[in-house]
CSV table of C-alpha atoms in Angstrom, one decimal:
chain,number,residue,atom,x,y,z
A,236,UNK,CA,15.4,2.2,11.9
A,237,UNK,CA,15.9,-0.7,9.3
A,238,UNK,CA,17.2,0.7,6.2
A,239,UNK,CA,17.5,-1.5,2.9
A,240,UNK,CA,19.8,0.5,0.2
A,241,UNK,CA,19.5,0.0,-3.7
A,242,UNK,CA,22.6,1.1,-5.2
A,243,UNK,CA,20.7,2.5,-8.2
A,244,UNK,CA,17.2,5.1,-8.5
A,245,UNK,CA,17.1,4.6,-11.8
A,246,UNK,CA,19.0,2.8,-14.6
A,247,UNK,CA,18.9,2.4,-18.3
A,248,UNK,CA,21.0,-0.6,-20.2
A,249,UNK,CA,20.5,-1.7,-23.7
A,250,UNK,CA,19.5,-5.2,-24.8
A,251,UNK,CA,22.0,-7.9,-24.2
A,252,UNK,CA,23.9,-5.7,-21.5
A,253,UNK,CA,24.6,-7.8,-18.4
A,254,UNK,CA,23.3,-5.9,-15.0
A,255,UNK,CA,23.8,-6.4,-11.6
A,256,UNK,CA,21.2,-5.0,-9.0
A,257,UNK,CA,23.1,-4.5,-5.7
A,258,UNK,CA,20.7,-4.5,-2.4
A,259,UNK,CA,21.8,-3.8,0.8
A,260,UNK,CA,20.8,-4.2,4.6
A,261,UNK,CA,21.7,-3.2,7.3
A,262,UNK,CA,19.7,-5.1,10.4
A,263,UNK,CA,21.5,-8.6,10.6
A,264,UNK,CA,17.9,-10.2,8.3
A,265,UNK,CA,18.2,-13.5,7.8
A,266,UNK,CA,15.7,-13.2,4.6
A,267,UNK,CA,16.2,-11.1,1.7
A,268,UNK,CA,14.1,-10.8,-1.4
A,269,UNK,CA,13.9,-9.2,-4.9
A,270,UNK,CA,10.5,-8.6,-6.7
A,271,UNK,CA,9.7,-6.3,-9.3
A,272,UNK,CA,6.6,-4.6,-9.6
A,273,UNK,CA,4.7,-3.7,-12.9
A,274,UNK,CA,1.6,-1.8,-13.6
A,275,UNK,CA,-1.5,-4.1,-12.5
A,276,UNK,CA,0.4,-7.0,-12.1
A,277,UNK,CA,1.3,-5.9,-8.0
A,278,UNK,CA,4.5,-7.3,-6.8
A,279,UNK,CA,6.0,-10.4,-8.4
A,280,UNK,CA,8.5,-12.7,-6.4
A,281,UNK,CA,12.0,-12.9,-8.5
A,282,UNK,CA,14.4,-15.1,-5.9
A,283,UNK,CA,14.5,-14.7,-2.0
A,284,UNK,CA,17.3,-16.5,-0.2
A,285,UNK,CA,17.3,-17.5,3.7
A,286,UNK,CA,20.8,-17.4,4.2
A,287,UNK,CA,23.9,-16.5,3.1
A,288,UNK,CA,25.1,-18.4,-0.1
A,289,UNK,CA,21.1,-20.0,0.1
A,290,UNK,CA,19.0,-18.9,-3.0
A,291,UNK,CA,15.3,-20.0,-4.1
A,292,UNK,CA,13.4,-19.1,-7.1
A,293,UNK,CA,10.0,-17.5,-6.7
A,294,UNK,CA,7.2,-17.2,-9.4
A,295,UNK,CA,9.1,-15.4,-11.9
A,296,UNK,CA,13.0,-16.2,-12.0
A,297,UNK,CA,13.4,-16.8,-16.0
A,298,UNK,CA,16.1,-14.1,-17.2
A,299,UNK,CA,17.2,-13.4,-13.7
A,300,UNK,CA,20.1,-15.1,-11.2
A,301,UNK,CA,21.3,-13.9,-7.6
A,302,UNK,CA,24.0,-13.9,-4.9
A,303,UNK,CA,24.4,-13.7,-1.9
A,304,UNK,CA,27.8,-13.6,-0.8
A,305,UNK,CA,27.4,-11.9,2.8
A,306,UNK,CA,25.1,-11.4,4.8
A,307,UNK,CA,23.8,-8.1,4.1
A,308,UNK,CA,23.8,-7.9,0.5
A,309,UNK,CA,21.8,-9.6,-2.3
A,310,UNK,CA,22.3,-9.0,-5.9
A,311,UNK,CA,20.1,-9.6,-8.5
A,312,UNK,CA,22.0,-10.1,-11.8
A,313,UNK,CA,20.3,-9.8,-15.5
A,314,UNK,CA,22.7,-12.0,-17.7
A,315,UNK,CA,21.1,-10.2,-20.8
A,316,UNK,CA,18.8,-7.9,-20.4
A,317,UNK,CA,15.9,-7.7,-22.6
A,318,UNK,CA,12.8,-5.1,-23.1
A,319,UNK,CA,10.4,-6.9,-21.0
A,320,UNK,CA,13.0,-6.4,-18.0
A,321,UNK,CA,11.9,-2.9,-17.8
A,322,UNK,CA,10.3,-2.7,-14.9
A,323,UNK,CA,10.6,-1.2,-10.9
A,324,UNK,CA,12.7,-3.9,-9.4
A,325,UNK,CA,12.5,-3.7,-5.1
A,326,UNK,CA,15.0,-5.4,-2.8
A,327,UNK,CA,13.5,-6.2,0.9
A,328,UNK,CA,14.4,-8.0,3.7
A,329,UNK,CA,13.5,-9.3,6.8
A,330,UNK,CA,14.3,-11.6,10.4
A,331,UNK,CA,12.0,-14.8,10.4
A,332,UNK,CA,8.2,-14.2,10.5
A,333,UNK,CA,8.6,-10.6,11.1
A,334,UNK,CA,7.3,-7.6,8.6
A,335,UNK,CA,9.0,-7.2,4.9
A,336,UNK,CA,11.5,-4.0,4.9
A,337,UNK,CA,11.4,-2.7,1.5
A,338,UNK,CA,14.4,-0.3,-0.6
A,339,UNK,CA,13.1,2.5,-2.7
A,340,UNK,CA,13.7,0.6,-5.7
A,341,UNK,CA,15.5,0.9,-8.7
A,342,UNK,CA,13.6,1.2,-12.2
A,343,UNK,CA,15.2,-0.3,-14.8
A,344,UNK,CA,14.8,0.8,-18.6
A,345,UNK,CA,16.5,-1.9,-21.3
A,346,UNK,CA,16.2,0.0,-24.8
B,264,UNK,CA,-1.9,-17.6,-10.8
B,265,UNK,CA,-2.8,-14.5,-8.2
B,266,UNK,CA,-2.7,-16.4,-4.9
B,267,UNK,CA,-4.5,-13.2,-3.3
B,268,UNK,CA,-7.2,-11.2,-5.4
B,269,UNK,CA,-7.1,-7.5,-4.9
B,270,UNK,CA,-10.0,-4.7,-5.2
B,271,UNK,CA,-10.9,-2.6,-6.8
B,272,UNK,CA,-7.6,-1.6,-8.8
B,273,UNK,CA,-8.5,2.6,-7.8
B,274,UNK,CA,-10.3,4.5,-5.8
B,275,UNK,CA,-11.0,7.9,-5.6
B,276,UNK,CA,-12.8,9.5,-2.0
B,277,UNK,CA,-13.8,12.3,-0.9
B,278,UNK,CA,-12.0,14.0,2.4
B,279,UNK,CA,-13.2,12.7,5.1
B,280,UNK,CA,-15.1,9.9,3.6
B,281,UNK,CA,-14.4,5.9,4.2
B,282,UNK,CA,-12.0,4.4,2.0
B,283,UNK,CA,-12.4,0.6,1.3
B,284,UNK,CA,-10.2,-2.1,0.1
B,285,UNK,CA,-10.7,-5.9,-0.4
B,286,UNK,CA,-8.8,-8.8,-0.6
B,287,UNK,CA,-9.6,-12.6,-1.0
B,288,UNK,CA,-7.0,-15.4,-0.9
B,289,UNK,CA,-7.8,-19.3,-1.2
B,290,UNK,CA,-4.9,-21.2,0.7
B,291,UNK,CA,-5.8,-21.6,4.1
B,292,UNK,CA,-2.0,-21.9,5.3
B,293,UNK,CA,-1.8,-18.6,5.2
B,294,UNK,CA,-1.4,-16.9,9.0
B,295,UNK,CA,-0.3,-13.5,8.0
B,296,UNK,CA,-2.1,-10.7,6.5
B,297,UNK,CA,-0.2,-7.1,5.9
B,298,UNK,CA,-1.1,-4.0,4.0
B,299,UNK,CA,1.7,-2.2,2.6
B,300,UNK,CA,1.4,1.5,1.8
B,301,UNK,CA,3.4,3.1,-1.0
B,302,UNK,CA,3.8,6.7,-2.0
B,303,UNK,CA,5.4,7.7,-5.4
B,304,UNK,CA,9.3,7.1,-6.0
B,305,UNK,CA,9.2,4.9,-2.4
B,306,UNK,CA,9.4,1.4,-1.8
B,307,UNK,CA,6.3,-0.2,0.4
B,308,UNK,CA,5.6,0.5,3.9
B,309,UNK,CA,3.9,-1.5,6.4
B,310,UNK,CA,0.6,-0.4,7.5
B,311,UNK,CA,-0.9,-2.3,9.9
B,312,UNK,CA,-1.1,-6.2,9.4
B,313,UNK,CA,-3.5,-8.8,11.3
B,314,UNK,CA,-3.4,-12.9,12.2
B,315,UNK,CA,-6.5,-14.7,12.0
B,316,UNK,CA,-6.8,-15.5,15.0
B,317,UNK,CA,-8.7,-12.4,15.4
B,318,UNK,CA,-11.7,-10.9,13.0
B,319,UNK,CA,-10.8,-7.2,13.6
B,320,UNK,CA,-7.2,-4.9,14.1
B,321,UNK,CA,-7.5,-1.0,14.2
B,322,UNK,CA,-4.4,1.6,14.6
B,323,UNK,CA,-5.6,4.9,14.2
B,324,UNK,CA,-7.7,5.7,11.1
B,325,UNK,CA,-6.7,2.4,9.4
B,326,UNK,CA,-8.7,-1.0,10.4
B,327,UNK,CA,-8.4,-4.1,9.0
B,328,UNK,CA,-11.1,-6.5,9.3
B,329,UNK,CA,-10.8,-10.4,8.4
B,330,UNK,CA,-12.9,-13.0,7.8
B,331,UNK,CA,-11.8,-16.5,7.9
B,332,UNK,CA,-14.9,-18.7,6.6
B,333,UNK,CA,-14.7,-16.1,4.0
B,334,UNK,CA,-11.3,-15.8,3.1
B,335,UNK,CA,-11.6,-12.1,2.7
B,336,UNK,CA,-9.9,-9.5,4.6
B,337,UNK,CA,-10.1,-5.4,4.3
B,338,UNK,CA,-8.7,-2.5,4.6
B,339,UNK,CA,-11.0,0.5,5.9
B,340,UNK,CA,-9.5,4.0,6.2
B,341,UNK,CA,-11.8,6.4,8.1
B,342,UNK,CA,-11.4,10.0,7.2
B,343,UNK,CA,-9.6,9.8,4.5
B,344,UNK,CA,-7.4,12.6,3.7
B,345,UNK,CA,-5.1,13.8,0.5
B,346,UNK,CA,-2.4,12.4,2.7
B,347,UNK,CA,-3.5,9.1,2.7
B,348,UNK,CA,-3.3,9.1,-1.5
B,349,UNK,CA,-1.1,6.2,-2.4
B,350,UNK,CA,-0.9,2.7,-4.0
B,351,UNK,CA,-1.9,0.1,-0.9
B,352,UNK,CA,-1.3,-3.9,-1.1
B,353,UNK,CA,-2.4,-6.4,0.5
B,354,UNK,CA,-0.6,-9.5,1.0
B,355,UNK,CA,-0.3,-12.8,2.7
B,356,UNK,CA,2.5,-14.9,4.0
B,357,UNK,CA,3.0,-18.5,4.9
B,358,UNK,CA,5.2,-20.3,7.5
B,359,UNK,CA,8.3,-19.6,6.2
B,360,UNK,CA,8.0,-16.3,5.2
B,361,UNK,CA,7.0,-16.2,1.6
B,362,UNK,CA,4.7,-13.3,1.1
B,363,UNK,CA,2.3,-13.1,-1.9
B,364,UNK,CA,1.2,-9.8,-2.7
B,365,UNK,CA,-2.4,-8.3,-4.7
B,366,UNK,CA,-2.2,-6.3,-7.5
B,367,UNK,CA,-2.5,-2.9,-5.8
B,368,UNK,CA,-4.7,0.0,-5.4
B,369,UNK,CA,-4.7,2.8,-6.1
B,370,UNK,CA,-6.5,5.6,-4.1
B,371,UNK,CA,-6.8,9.0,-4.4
B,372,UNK,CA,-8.4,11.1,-1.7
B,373,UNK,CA,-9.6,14.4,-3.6
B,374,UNK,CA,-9.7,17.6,-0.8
């Protein structure tokens, strides 16, 4: 079975902290992706990337960066968090074409 | 803008009755049309999906049906049971992978 790791359930930073997301595959996917998902609003795409070292924003990358250094792992990095960052943020990936494997997500609290 | 329009945003059923979602999208490059399913504290699942190169998919108690002129698809769950009580999406993917996602329903299947 396909299994995408979040290296957090839950975290809580304070404003200005700097946080790293750390997502983690392990089916050889070419595509990985980060969206976070808010009440009513569904999922939102942050960045996906194609390939290793290959990054693209999608609808809402303000506030947010990533890398992708390997393969296997994405990060998503906050560079200062701020309260409207709260949210459930999921990591998925996924071979060309084929079905989205999603984490179990990390919800992140900035106070 | 919401590239795929979701409805309605809950649902609550009776056991054993039909449970119906819809979904309506305007950009006709999409070719790919999944529902996720996701439970509490869980990332989203894939549930069945569909291309619209046919009007009708069914696995199980779950059917999607899809029409093209339209731009509509839905998600029918036949005897419905508290089991089945989760938050489903509905998305939509173009060449290339990109999926865009609906807002989410909510259903709850009372016994």
């Amino acid at each position: 079975d396909v299994k995408v790791t979040q290296s957090s359930r839950y975290l809580v930073k304070r404003t200005g902290e700097k946080v790293f997301l750390e997502c983690v595959q392990d089916m050889d996917h070419e595509n990985m992706f980060w969206y976070r998902q808010d009440p009513g609003l569904g999922l939102r795409l942050i960045y996906f990337s194609y390939d290793v070292k290959m990054k693209e924003k999608g609808d809402i990358p303000e506030g947010y960066s990533v890398s992708r250094e390997k393969k296997e792992r994405f990060s998503l990095i906050l560079e200062s968090a701020s309260t409207n960052q709260t949210s459930m943020y999921l990591c998925a990936s996924s071979s060309i074409r084929v079905e989205q494997f999603f984490g179990p997500g990390t919800r992140l609290t900035v106070l | 803008q919401q590239q795929v329009k979701q409805s309605p945003q809950s649902l609550i059923v009776q056991k054993g009755g039909i449970s119906i979602i819809n979904c309506a999208y305007e950009n006709t490059a999409f070719d790919y049309f999944p529902w996720y399913q996701q439970f509490p504290g869980k990332g989203p699942a894939l549930l069945i999906a569909i291309r619209p190169d046919v009007s009708e998919k069914k696995e199980g108690r779950f059917t999607i049906s899809f029409n093209k002129s339209a731009k509509q698809f839905s998600l029918h769950i036949m005897d419905s049971q508290p089991g089945d009580s989760a938050t489903y999406f509905c998305a939509a993917s173009i060449p290339g992978n990109q999926f865009y996602f609906g807002t989410g329903t909510s259903l709850t299947v009372i016994p």
